[in-house]
PDB file of C-alpha atoms and ligand atoms in Angstrom:
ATOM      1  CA  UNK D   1      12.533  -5.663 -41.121  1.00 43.00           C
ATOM      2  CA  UNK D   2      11.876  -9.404 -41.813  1.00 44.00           C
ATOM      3  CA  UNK D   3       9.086  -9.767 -39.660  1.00 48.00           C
ATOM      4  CA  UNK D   4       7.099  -7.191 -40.893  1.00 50.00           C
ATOM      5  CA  UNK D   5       4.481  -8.949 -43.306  1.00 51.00           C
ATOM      6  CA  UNK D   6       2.682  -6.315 -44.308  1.00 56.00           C
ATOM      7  CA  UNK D   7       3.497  -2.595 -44.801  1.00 69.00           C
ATOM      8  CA  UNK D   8      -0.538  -1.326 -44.706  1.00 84.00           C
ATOM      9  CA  UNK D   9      -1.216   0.713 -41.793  1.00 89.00           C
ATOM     10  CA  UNK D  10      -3.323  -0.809 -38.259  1.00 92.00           C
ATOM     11  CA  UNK D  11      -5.509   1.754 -36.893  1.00 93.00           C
ATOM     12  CA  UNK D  12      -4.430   1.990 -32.889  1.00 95.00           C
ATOM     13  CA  UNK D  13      -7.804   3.592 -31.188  1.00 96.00           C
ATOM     14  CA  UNK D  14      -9.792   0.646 -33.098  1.00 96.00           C
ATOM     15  CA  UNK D  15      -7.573  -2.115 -32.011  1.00 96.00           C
ATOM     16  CA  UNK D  16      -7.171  -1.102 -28.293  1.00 96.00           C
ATOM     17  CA  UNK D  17     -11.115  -1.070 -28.116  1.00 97.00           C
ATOM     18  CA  UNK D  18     -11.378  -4.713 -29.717  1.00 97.00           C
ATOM     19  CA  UNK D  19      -8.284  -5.777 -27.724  1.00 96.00           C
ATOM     20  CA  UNK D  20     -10.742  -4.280 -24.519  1.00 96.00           C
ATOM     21  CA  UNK D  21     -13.029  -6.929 -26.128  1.00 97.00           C
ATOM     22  CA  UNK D  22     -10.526  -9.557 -26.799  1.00 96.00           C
ATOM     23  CA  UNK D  23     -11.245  -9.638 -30.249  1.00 97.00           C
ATOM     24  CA  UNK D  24      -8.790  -9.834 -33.076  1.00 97.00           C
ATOM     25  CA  UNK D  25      -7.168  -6.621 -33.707  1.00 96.00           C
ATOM     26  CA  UNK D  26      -7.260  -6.888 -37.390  1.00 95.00           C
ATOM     27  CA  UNK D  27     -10.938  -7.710 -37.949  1.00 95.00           C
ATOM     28  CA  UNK D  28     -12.569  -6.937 -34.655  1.00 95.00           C
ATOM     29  CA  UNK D  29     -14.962 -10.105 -35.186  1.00 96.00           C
ATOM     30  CA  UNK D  30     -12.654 -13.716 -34.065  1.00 96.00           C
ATOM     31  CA  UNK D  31     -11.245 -13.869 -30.572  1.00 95.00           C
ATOM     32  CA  UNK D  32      -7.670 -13.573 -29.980  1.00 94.00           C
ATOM     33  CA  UNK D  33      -7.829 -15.823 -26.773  1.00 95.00           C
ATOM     34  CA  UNK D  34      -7.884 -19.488 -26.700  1.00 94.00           C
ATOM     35  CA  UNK D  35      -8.224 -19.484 -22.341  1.00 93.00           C
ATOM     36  CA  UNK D  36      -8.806 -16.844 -19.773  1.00 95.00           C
ATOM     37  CA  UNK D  37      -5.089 -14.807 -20.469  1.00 94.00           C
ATOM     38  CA  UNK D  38      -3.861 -17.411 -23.152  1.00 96.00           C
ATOM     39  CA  UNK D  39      -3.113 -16.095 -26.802  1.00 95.00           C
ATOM     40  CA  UNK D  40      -4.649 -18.152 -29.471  1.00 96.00           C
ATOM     41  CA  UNK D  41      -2.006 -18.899 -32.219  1.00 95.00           C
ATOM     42  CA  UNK D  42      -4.770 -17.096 -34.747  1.00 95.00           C
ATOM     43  CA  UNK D  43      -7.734 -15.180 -35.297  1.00 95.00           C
ATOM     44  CA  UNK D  44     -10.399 -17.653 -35.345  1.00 91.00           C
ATOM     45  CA  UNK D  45     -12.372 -15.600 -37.975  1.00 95.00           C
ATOM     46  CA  UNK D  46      -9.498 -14.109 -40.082  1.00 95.00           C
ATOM     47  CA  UNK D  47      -6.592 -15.976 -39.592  1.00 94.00           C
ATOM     48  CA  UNK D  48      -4.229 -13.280 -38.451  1.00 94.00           C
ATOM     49  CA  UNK D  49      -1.638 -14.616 -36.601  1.00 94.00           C
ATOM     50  CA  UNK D  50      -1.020 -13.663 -32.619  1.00 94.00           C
ATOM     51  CA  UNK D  51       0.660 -16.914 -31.030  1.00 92.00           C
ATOM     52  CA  UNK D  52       4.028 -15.078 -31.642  1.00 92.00           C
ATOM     53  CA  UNK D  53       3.135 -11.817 -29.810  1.00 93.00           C
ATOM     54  CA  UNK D  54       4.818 -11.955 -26.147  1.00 92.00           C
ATOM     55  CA  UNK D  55       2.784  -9.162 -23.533  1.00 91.00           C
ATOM     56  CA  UNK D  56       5.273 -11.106 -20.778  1.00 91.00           C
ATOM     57  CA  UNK D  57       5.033  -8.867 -17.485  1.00 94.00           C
ATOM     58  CA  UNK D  58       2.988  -5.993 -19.111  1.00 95.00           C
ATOM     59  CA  UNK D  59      -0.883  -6.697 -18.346  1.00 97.00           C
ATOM     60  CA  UNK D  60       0.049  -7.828 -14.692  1.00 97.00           C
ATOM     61  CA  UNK D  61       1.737  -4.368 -13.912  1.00 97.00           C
ATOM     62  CA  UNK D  62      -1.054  -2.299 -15.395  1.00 98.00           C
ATOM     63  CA  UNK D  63      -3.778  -4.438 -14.023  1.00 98.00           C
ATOM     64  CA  UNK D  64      -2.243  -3.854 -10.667  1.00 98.00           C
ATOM     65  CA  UNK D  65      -1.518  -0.325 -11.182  1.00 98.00           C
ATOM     66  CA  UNK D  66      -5.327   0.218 -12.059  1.00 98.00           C
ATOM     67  CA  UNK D  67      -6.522  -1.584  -9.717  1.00 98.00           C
ATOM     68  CA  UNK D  68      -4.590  -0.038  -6.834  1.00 98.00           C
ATOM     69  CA  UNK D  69      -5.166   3.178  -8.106  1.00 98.00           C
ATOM     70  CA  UNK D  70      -9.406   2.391  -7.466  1.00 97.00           C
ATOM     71  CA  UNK D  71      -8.954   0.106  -4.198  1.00 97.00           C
ATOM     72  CA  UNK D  72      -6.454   2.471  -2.064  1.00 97.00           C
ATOM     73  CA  UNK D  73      -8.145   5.950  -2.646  1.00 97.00           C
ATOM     74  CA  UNK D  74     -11.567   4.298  -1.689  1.00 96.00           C
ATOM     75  CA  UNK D  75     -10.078   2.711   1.353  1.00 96.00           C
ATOM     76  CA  UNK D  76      -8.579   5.717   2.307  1.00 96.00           C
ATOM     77  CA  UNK D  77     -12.203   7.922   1.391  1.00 96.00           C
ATOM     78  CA  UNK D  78     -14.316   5.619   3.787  1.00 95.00           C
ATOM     79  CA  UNK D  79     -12.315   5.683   5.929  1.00 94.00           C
ATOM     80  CA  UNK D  80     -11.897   9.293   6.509  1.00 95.00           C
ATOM     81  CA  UNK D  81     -15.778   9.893   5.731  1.00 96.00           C
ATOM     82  CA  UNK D  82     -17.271   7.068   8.292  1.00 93.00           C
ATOM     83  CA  UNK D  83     -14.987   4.506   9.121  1.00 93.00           C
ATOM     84  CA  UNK D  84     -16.050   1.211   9.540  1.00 93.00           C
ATOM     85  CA  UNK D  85     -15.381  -1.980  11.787  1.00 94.00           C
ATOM     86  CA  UNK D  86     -12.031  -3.608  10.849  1.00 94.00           C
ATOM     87  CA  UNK D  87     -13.566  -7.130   9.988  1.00 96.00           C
ATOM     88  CA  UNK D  88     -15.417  -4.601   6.993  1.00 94.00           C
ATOM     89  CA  UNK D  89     -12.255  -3.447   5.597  1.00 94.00           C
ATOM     90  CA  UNK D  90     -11.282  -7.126   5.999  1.00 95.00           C
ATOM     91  CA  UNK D  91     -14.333  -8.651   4.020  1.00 96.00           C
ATOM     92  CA  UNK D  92     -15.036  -6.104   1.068  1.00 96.00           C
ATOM     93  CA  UNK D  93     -11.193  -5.013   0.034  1.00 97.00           C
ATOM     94  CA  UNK D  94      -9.379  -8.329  -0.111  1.00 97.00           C
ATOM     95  CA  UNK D  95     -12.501  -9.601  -2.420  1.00 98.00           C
ATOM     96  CA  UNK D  96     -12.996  -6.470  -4.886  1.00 97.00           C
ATOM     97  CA  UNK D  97      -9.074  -6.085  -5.050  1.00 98.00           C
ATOM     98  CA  UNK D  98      -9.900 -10.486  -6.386  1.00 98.00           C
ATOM     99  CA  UNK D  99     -12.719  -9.501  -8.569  1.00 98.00           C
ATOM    100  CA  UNK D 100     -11.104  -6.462  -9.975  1.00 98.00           C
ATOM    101  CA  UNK D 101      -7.729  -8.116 -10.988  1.00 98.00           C
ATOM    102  CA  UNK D 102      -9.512 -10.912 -12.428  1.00 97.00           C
ATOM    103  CA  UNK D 103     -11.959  -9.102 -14.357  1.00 97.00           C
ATOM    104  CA  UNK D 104      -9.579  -6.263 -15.705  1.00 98.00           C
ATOM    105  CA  UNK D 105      -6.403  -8.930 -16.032  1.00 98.00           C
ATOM    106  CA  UNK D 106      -7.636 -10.326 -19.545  1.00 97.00           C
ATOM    107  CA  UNK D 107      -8.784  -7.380 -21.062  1.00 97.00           C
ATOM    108  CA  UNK D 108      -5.925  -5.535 -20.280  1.00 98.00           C
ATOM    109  CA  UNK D 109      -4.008  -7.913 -21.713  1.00 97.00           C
ATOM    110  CA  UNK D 110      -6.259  -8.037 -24.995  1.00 97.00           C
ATOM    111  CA  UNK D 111      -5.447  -4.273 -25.084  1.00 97.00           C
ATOM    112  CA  UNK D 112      -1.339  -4.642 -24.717  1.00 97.00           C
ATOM    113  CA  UNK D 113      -1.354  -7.762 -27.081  1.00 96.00           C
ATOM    114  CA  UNK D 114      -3.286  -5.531 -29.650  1.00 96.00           C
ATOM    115  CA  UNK D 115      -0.799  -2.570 -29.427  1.00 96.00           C
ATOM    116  CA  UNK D 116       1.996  -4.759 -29.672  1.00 95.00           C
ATOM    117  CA  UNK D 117      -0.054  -5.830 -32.530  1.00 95.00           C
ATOM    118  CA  UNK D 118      -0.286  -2.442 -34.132  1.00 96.00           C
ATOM    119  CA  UNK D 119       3.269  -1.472 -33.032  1.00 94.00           C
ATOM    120  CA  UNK D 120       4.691  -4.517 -35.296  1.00 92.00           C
ATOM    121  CA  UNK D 121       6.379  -5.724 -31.631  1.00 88.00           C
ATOM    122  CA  UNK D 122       6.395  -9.607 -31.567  1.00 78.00           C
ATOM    123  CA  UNK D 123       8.553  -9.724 -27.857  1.00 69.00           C
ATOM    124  CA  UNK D 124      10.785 -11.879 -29.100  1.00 68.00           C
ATOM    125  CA  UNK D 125      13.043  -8.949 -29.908  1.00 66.00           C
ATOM    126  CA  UNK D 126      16.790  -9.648 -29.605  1.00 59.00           C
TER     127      UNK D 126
HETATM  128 ZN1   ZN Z   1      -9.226 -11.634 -37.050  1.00 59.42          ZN
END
């Protein structure tokens, strides 16, 4: 395969924890995001390019999916333990279902870029 520019092996359980980190997944030490969910072109410590790695629709669909599966059983456990008034279900989901998307939203994506990393998958696939 062309794009294939090295044949040494990437260790998966070590780069899913630095992409958790949004670090490189070759050295663990530069960041591999240049914004909040934007992919920098390269490491900034090693070089390794990433600009050419496409996640696309991935880290939205598992962000949601985890964060569903935490908001929807807890709405459904207080409410069945000691429900509260409506205008509480009203204030605290709405804004931990925000908080939760936008803090998981990055680093899931720093995991999927890194296994597409590992996996030799640039997304641009034809
Ligand atoms: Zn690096």
């Amino acid at each position: 395969m062309a794009y294939m520019a090295s044949e040494t092996k990437r260790p998966m359980l070590l780069s899913l924890f630095r992409g958790l980190l949004r670090r490189c997944p070759s050295c663990g030490i530069g960041k591999s995001f240049k914004g909040y969910v934007k992919v920098a072109d390269s490491c900034s410590h090693c070089g390794e390019p990433l600009g050419h790695i496409r996640a696309d629709d991935i880290p939205p669909y598992f962000t949601i999916l985890i964060v569903g599966h935490m908001i929807v059983p807890s709405i459904l456990y207080l409410e069945q333990t000691s429900p509260p008034e409506f205008w509480v279900h009203m204030a605290v989901w709405p804004t931990l279902t925000l908080l939760l998307t936008l803090l998981l939203l990055p680093r899931v994506k720093g995991v999927i870029v890194n296994l597409l990393w590992v996996l030799r998958i640039r997304g641009d696939e034809t």
